mmCIF file of C-alpha atoms and ligand atoms in Angstrom:
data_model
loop_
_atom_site.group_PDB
_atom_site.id
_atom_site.type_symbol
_atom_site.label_atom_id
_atom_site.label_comp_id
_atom_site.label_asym_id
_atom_site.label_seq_id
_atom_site.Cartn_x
_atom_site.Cartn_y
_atom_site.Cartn_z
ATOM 1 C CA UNK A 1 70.258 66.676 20.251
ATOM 2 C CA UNK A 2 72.403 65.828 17.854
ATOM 3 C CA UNK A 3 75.589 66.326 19.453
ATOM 4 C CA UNK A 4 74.293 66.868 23.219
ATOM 5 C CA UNK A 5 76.141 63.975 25.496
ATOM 6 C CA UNK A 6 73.793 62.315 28.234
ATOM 7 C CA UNK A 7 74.826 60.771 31.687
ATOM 8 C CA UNK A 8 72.565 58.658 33.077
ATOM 9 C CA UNK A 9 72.901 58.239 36.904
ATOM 10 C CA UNK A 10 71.181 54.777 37.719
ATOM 11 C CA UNK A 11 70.572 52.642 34.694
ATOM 12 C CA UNK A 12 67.479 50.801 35.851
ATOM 13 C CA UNK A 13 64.274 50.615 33.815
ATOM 14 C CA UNK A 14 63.196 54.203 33.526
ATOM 15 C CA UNK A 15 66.922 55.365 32.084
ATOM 16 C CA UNK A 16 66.717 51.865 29.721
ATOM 17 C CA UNK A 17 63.966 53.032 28.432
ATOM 18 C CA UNK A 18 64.917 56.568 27.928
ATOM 19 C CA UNK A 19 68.295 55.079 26.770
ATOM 20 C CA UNK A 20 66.111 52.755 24.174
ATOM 21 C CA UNK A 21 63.570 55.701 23.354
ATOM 22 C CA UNK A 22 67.350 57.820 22.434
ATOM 23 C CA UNK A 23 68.375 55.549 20.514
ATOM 24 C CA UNK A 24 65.826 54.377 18.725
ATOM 25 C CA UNK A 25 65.621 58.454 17.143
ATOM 26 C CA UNK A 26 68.625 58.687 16.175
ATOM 27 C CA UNK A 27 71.318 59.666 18.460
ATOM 28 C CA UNK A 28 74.436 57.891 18.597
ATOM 29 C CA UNK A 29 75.373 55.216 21.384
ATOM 30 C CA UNK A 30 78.760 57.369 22.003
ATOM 31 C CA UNK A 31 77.020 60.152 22.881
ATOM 32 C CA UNK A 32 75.362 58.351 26.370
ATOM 33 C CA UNK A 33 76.690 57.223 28.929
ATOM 34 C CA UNK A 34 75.214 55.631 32.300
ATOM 35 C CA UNK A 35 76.527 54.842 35.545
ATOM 36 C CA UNK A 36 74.772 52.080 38.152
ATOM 37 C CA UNK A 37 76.161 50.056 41.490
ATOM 38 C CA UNK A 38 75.295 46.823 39.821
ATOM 39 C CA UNK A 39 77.793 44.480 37.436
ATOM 40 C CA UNK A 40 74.806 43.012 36.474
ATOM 41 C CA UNK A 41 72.537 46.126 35.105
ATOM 42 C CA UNK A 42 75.941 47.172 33.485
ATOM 43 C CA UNK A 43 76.632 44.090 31.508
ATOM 44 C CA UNK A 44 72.649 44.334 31.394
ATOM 45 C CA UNK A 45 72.603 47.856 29.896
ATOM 46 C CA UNK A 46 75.736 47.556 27.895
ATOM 47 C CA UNK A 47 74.758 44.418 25.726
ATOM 48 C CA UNK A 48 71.337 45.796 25.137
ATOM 49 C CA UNK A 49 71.647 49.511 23.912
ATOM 50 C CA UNK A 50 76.040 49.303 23.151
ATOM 51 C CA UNK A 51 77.056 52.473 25.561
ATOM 52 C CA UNK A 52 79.329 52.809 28.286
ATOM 53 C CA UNK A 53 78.708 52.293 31.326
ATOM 54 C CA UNK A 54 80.689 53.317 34.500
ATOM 55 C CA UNK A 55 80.256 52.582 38.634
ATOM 56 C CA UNK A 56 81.382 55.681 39.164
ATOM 57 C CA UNK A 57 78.877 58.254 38.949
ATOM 58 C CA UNK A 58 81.265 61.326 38.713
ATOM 59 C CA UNK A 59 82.901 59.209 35.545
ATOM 60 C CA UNK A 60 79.582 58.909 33.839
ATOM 61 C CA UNK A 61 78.823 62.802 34.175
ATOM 62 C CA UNK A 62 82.451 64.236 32.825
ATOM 63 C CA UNK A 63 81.982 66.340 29.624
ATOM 64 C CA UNK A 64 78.035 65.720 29.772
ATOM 65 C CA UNK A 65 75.870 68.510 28.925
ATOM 66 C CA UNK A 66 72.719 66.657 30.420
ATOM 67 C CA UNK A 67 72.450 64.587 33.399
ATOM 68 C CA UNK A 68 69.625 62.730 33.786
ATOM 69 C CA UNK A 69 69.160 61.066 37.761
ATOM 70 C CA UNK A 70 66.738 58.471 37.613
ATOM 71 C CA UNK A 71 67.299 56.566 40.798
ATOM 72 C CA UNK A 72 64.843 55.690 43.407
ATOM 73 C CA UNK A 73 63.468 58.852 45.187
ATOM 74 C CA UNK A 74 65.387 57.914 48.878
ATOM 75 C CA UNK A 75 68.502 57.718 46.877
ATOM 76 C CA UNK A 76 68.433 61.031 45.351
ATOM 77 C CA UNK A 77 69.781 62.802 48.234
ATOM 78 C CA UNK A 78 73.556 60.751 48.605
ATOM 79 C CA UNK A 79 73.186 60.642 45.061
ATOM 80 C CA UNK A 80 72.957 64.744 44.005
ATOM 81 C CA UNK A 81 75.479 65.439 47.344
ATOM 82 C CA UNK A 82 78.441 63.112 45.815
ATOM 83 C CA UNK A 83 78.085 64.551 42.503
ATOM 84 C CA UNK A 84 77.966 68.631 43.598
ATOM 85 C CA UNK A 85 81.664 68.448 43.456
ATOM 86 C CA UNK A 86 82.036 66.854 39.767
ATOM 87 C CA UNK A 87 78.981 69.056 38.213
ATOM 88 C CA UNK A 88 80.017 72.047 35.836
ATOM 89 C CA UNK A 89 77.945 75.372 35.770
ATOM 90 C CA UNK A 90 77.051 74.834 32.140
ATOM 91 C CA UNK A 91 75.508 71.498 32.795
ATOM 92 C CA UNK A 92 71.023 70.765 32.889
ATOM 93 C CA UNK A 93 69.981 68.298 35.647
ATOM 94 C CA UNK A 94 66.727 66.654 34.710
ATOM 95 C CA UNK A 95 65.248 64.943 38.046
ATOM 96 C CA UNK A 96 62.498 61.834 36.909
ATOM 97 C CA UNK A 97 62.661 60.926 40.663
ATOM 98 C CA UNK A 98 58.920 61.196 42.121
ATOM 99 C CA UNK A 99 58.207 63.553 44.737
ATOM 100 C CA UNK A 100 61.793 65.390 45.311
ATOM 101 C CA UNK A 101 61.326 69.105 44.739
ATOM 102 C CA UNK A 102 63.950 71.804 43.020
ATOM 103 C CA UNK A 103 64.560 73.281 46.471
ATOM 104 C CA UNK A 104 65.681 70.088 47.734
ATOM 105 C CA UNK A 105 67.524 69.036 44.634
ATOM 106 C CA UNK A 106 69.434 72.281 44.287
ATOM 107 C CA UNK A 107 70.172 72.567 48.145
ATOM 108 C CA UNK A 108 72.335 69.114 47.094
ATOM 109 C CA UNK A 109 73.648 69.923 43.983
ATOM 110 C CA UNK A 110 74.385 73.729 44.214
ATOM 111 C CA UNK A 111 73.104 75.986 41.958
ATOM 112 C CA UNK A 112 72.847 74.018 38.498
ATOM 113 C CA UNK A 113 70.375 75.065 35.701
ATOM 114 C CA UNK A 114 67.457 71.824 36.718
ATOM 115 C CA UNK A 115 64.103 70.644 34.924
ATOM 116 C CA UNK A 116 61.836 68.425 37.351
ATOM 117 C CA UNK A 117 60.104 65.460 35.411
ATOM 118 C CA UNK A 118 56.903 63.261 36.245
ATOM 119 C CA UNK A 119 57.131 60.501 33.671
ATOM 120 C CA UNK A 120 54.434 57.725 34.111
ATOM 121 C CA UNK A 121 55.259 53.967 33.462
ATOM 122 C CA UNK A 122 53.759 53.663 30.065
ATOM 123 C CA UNK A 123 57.069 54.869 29.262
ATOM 124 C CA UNK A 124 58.519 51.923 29.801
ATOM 125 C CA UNK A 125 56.965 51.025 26.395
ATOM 126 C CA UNK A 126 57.271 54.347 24.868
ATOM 127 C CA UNK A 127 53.473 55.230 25.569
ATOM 128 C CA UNK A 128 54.259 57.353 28.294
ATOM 129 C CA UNK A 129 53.524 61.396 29.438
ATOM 130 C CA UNK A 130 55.872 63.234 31.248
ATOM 131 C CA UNK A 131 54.980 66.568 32.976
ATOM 132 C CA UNK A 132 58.150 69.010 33.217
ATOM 133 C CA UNK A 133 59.080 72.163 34.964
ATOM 134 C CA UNK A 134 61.767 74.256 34.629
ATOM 135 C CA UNK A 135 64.216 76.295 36.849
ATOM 136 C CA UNK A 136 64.670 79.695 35.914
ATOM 137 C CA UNK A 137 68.410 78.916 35.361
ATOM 138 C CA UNK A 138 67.527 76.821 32.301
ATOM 139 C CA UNK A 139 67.870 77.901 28.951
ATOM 140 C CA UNK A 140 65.586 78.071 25.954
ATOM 141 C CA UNK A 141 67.886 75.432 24.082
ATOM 142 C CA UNK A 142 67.955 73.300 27.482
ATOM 143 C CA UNK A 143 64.691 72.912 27.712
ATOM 144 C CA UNK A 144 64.542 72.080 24.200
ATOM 145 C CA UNK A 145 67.016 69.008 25.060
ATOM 146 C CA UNK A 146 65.049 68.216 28.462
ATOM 147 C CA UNK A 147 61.967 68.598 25.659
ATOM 148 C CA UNK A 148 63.244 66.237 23.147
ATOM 149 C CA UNK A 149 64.643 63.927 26.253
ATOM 150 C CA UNK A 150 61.634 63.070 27.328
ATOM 151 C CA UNK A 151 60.165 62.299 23.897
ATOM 152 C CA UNK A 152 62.024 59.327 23.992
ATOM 153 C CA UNK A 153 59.385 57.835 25.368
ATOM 154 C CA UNK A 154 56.454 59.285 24.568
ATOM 155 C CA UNK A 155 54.612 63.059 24.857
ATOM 156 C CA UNK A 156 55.406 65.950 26.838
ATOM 157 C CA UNK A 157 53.836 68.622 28.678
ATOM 158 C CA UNK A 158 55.405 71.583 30.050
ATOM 159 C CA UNK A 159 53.701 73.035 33.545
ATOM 160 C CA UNK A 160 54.239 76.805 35.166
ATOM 161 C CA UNK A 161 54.656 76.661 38.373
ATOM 162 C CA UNK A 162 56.228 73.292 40.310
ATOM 163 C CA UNK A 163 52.889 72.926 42.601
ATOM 164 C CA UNK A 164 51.367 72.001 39.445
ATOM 165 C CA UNK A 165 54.031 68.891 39.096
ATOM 166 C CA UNK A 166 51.282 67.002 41.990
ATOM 167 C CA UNK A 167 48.745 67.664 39.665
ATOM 168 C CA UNK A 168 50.308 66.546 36.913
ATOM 169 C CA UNK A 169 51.177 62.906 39.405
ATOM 170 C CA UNK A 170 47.756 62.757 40.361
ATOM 171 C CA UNK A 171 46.506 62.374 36.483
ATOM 172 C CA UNK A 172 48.808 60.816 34.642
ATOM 173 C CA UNK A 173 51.897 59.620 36.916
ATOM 174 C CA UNK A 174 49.476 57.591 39.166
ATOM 175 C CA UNK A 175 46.919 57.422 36.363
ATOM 176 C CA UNK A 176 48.007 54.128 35.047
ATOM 177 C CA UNK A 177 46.528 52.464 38.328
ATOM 178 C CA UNK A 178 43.241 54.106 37.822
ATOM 179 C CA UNK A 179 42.644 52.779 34.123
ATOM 180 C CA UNK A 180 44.221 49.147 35.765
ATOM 181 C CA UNK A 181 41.500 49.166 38.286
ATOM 182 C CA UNK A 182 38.636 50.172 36.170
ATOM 183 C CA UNK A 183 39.799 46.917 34.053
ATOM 184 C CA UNK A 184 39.457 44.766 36.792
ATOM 185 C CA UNK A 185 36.625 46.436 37.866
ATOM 186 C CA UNK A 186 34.747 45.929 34.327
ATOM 187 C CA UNK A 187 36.509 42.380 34.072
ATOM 188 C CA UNK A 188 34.813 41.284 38.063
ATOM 189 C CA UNK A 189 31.334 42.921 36.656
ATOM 190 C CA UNK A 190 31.680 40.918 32.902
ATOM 191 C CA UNK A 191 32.301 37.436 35.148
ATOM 192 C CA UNK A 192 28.731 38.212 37.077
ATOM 193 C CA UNK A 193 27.061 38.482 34.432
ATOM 194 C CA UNK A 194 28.057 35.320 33.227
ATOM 195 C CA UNK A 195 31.034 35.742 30.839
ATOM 196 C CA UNK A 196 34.373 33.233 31.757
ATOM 197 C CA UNK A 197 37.335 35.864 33.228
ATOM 198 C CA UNK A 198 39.458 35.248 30.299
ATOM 199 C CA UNK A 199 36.790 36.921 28.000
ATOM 200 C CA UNK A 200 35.988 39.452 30.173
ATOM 201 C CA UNK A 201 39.359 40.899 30.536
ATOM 202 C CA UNK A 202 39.844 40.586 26.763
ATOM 203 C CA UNK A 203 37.126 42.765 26.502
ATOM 204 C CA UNK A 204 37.734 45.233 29.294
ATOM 205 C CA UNK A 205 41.609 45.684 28.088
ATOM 206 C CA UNK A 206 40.442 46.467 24.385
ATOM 207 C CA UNK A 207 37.904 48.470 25.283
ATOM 208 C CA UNK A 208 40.146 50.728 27.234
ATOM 209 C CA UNK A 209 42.709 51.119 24.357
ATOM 210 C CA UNK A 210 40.096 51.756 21.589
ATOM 211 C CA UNK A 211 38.731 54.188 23.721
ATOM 212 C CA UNK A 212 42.216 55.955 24.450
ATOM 213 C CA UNK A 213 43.237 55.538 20.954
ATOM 214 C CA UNK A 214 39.607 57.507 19.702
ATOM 215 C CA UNK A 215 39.958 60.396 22.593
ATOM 216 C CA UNK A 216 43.316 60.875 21.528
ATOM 217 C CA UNK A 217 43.040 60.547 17.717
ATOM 218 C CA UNK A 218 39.573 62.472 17.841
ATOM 219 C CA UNK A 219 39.463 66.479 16.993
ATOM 220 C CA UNK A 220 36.173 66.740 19.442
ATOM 221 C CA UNK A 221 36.716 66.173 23.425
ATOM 222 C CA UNK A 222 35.500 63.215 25.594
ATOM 223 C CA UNK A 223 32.554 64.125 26.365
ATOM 224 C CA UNK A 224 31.203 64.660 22.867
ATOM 225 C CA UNK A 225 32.652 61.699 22.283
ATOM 226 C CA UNK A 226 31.060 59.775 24.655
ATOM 227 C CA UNK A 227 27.591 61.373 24.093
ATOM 228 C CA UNK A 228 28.127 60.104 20.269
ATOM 229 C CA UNK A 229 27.793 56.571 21.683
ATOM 230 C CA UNK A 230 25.500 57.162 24.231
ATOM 231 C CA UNK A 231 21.860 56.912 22.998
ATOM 232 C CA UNK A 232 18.697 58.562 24.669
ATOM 233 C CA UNK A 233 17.337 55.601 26.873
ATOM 234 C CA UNK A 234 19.767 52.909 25.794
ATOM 235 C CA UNK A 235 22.248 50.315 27.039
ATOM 236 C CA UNK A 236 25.307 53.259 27.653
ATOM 237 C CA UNK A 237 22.766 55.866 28.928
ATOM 238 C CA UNK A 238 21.569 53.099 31.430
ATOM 239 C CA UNK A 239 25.316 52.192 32.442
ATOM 240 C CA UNK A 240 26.145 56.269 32.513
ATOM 241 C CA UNK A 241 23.136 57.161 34.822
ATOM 242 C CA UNK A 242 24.243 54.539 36.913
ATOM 243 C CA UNK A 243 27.594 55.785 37.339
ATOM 244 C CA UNK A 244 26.529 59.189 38.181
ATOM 245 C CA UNK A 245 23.838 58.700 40.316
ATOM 246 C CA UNK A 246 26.533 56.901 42.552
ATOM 247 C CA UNK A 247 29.014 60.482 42.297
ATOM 248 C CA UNK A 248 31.203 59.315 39.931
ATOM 249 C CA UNK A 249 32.490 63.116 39.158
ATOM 250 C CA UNK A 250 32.929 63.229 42.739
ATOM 251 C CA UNK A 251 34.204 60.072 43.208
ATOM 252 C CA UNK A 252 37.629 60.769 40.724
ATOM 253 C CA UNK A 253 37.738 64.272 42.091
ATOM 254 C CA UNK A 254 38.111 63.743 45.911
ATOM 255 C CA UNK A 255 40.687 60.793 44.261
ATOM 256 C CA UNK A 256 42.922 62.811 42.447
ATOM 257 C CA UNK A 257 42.962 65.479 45.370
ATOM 258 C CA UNK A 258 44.286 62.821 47.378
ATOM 259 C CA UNK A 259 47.023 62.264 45.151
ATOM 260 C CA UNK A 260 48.268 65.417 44.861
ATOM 261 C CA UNK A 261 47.854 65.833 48.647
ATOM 262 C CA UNK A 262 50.280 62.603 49.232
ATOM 263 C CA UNK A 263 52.638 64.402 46.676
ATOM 264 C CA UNK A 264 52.993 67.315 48.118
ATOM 265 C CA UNK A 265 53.360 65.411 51.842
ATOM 266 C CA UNK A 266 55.729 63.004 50.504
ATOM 267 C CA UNK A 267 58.137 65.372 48.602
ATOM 268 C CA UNK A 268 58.372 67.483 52.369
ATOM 269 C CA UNK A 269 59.323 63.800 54.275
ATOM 270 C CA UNK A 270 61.630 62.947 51.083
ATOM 271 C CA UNK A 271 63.552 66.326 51.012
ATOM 272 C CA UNK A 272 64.702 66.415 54.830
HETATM 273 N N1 LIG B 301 59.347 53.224 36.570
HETATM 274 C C1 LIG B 301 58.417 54.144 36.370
HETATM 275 O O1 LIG B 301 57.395 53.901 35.731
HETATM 276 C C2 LIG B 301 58.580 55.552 36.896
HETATM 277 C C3 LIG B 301 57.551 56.484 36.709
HETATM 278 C C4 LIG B 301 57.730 57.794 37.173
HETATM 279 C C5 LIG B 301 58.917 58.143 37.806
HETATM 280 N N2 LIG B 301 59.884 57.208 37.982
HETATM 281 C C6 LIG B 301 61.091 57.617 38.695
HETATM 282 O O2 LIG B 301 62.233 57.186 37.993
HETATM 283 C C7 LIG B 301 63.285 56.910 38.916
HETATM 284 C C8 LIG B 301 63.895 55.572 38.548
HETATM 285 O O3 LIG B 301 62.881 54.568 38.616
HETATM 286 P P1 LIG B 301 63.101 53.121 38.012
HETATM 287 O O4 LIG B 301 61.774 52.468 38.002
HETATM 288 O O5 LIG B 301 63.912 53.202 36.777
HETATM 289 O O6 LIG B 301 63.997 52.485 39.204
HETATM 290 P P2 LIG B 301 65.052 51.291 39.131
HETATM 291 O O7 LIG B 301 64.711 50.344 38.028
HETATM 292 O O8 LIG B 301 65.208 50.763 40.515
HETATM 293 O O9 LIG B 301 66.413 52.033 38.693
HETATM 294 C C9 LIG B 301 67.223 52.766 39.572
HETATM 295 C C10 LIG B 301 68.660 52.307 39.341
HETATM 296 O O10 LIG B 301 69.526 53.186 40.055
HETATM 297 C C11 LIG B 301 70.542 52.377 40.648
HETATM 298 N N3 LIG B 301 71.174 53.076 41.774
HETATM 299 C C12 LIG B 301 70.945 52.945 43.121
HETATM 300 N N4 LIG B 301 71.788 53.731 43.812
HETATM 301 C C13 LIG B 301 72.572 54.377 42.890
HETATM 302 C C14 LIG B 301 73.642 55.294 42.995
HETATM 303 N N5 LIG B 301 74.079 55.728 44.175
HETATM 304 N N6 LIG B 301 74.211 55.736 41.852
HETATM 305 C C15 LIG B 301 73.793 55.312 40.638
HETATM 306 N N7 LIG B 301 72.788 54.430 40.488
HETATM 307 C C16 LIG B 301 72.181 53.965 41.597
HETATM 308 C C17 LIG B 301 69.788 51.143 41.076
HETATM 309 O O11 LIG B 301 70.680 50.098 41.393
HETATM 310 P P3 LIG B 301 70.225 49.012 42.526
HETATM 311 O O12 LIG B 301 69.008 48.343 41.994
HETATM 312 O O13 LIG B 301 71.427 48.123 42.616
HETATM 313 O O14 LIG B 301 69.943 49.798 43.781
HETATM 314 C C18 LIG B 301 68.932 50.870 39.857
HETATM 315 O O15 LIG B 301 69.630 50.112 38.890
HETATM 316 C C19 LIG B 301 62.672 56.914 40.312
HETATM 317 O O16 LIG B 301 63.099 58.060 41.005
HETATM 318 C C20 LIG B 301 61.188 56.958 40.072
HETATM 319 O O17 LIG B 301 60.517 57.774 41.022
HETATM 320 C C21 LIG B 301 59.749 55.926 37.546
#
């Protein structure tokens, strides 16, 4: 990446924080650029991470090698149509617009080499995890940039086929919410049994990152992990039983199929 020029189209909070995550390893402000409708999210974007920044989208992606769209998903259509004229053959799209597939994308664009992200929103802090799928136009060393792109803001995983891309937004792209309401579950349960809310969010929030942080730092898988702290007739054994006596496997699974059901509805309403 160290010489690869990036256009941004739409400089809202997803391309900040890609911008931010860019920066932040090393590449140089000259070498990204960003375009957005708004004189405020220009001055915005400008002050804060020192690139240029255009109105004109077909300014921003001149002598880019990778153009990243991150505008809302109902944009994405007038968006990719205006710049099919401007593009160059040579040039990756990355798409980190939910639900709008590579058939829809490249029937606006033309035939450009394209990689399909899900980011999530932990991004937004550099915590995030982006699923990505390549076209078979792209490149081993462009999907090395759409690789390292994503990085930015946290890990990477590359699927096979682009049906996979709903399962990858039903587990970690709508994930976030699922974590979020198992806090407020566990913080609503912690208040009837008597702790104040304050407290019990405390300890529902840094339960949920300790947790995270020992799955993810841990060379043995969840469930070992959770059988290491779950003694034979004890407090966590009582609370587990609980949960699965009430289909709690099931429960998540007919979830996540919902999901990926919406996903693959809303990207056929998105691409007409
Ligand atoms: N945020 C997340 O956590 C997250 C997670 C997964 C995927 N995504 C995807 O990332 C994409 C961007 O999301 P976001 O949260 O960053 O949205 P956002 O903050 O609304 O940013 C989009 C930006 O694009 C600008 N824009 C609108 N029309 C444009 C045009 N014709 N040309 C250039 N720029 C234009 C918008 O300007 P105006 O505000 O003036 O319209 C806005 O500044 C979406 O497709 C979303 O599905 C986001």
């Amino acid at each position: 990446m160290s010489k690869t020029r990036i256009a941004f189209i739409g400089a809202g909070n997803m391309a900040s924080s890609l911008i931010g995550g860019l920066l932040a390893k090393g590449l140089d402000a000259a070498q990204i650029r960003a375009s957005d409708p708004g004189a405020d999210t220009r001055a915005k974007v400008a002050e804060q991470h020192g690139i240029e920044l255009f109105a004109d989208n077909a300014q921003a992606v001149q002598d880019a090698d990778v153009i990243v769209i991150a505008v809302k998903p109902q944009a994405m259509k007038a968006v990719c149509q205006d710049l099919r004229p401007h593009l160059k053959p040579h040039q990756l799209l990355v798409s980190i617009a939910a639900g709008i597939t590579c058939a829809s994308l490249l029937e606006w664009l033309g035939t450009q080499p394209l990689v399909r992200c899900m980011p999530n929103t932990p991004a937004l802090l550099g915590k995030g995890v982006s699923g990505l799928y390549a076209t078979a136009q792209v490149t081993p060393a462009q999907r090395q940039q759409a690789d390292e792109l994503l990085s930015a803001v946290g890990i990477v995983v590359w699927v096979e086929t682009e049906a996979q891309i709903d399962a990858v937004t039903a587990v970690s792209g709508s994930g976030p919410a699922y974590f979020f309401l198992l806090i407020e579950a566990m913080t609503a349960a912690g208040v009837k049994l008597g702790l104040s809310h304050e407290v019990a969010e405390q300890l529902a929030e840094q339960t949920a990152l300790g947790a995270a942080h020992m799955a993810v730092s841990s060379d043995v898988d969840a469930s070992e992990l959770r059988r290491r702290v779950t003694s034979p007739a004890g407090t966590t054994d009582a609370a587990i039983k609980s949960f699965q006596a009430s289909g709690f496997e099931a429960m998540v699974e007919k979830a996540l199929s919902a999901a990926a059901h919406r996903s693959a509805e809303m990207a056929e309403q998105l691409g007409q």
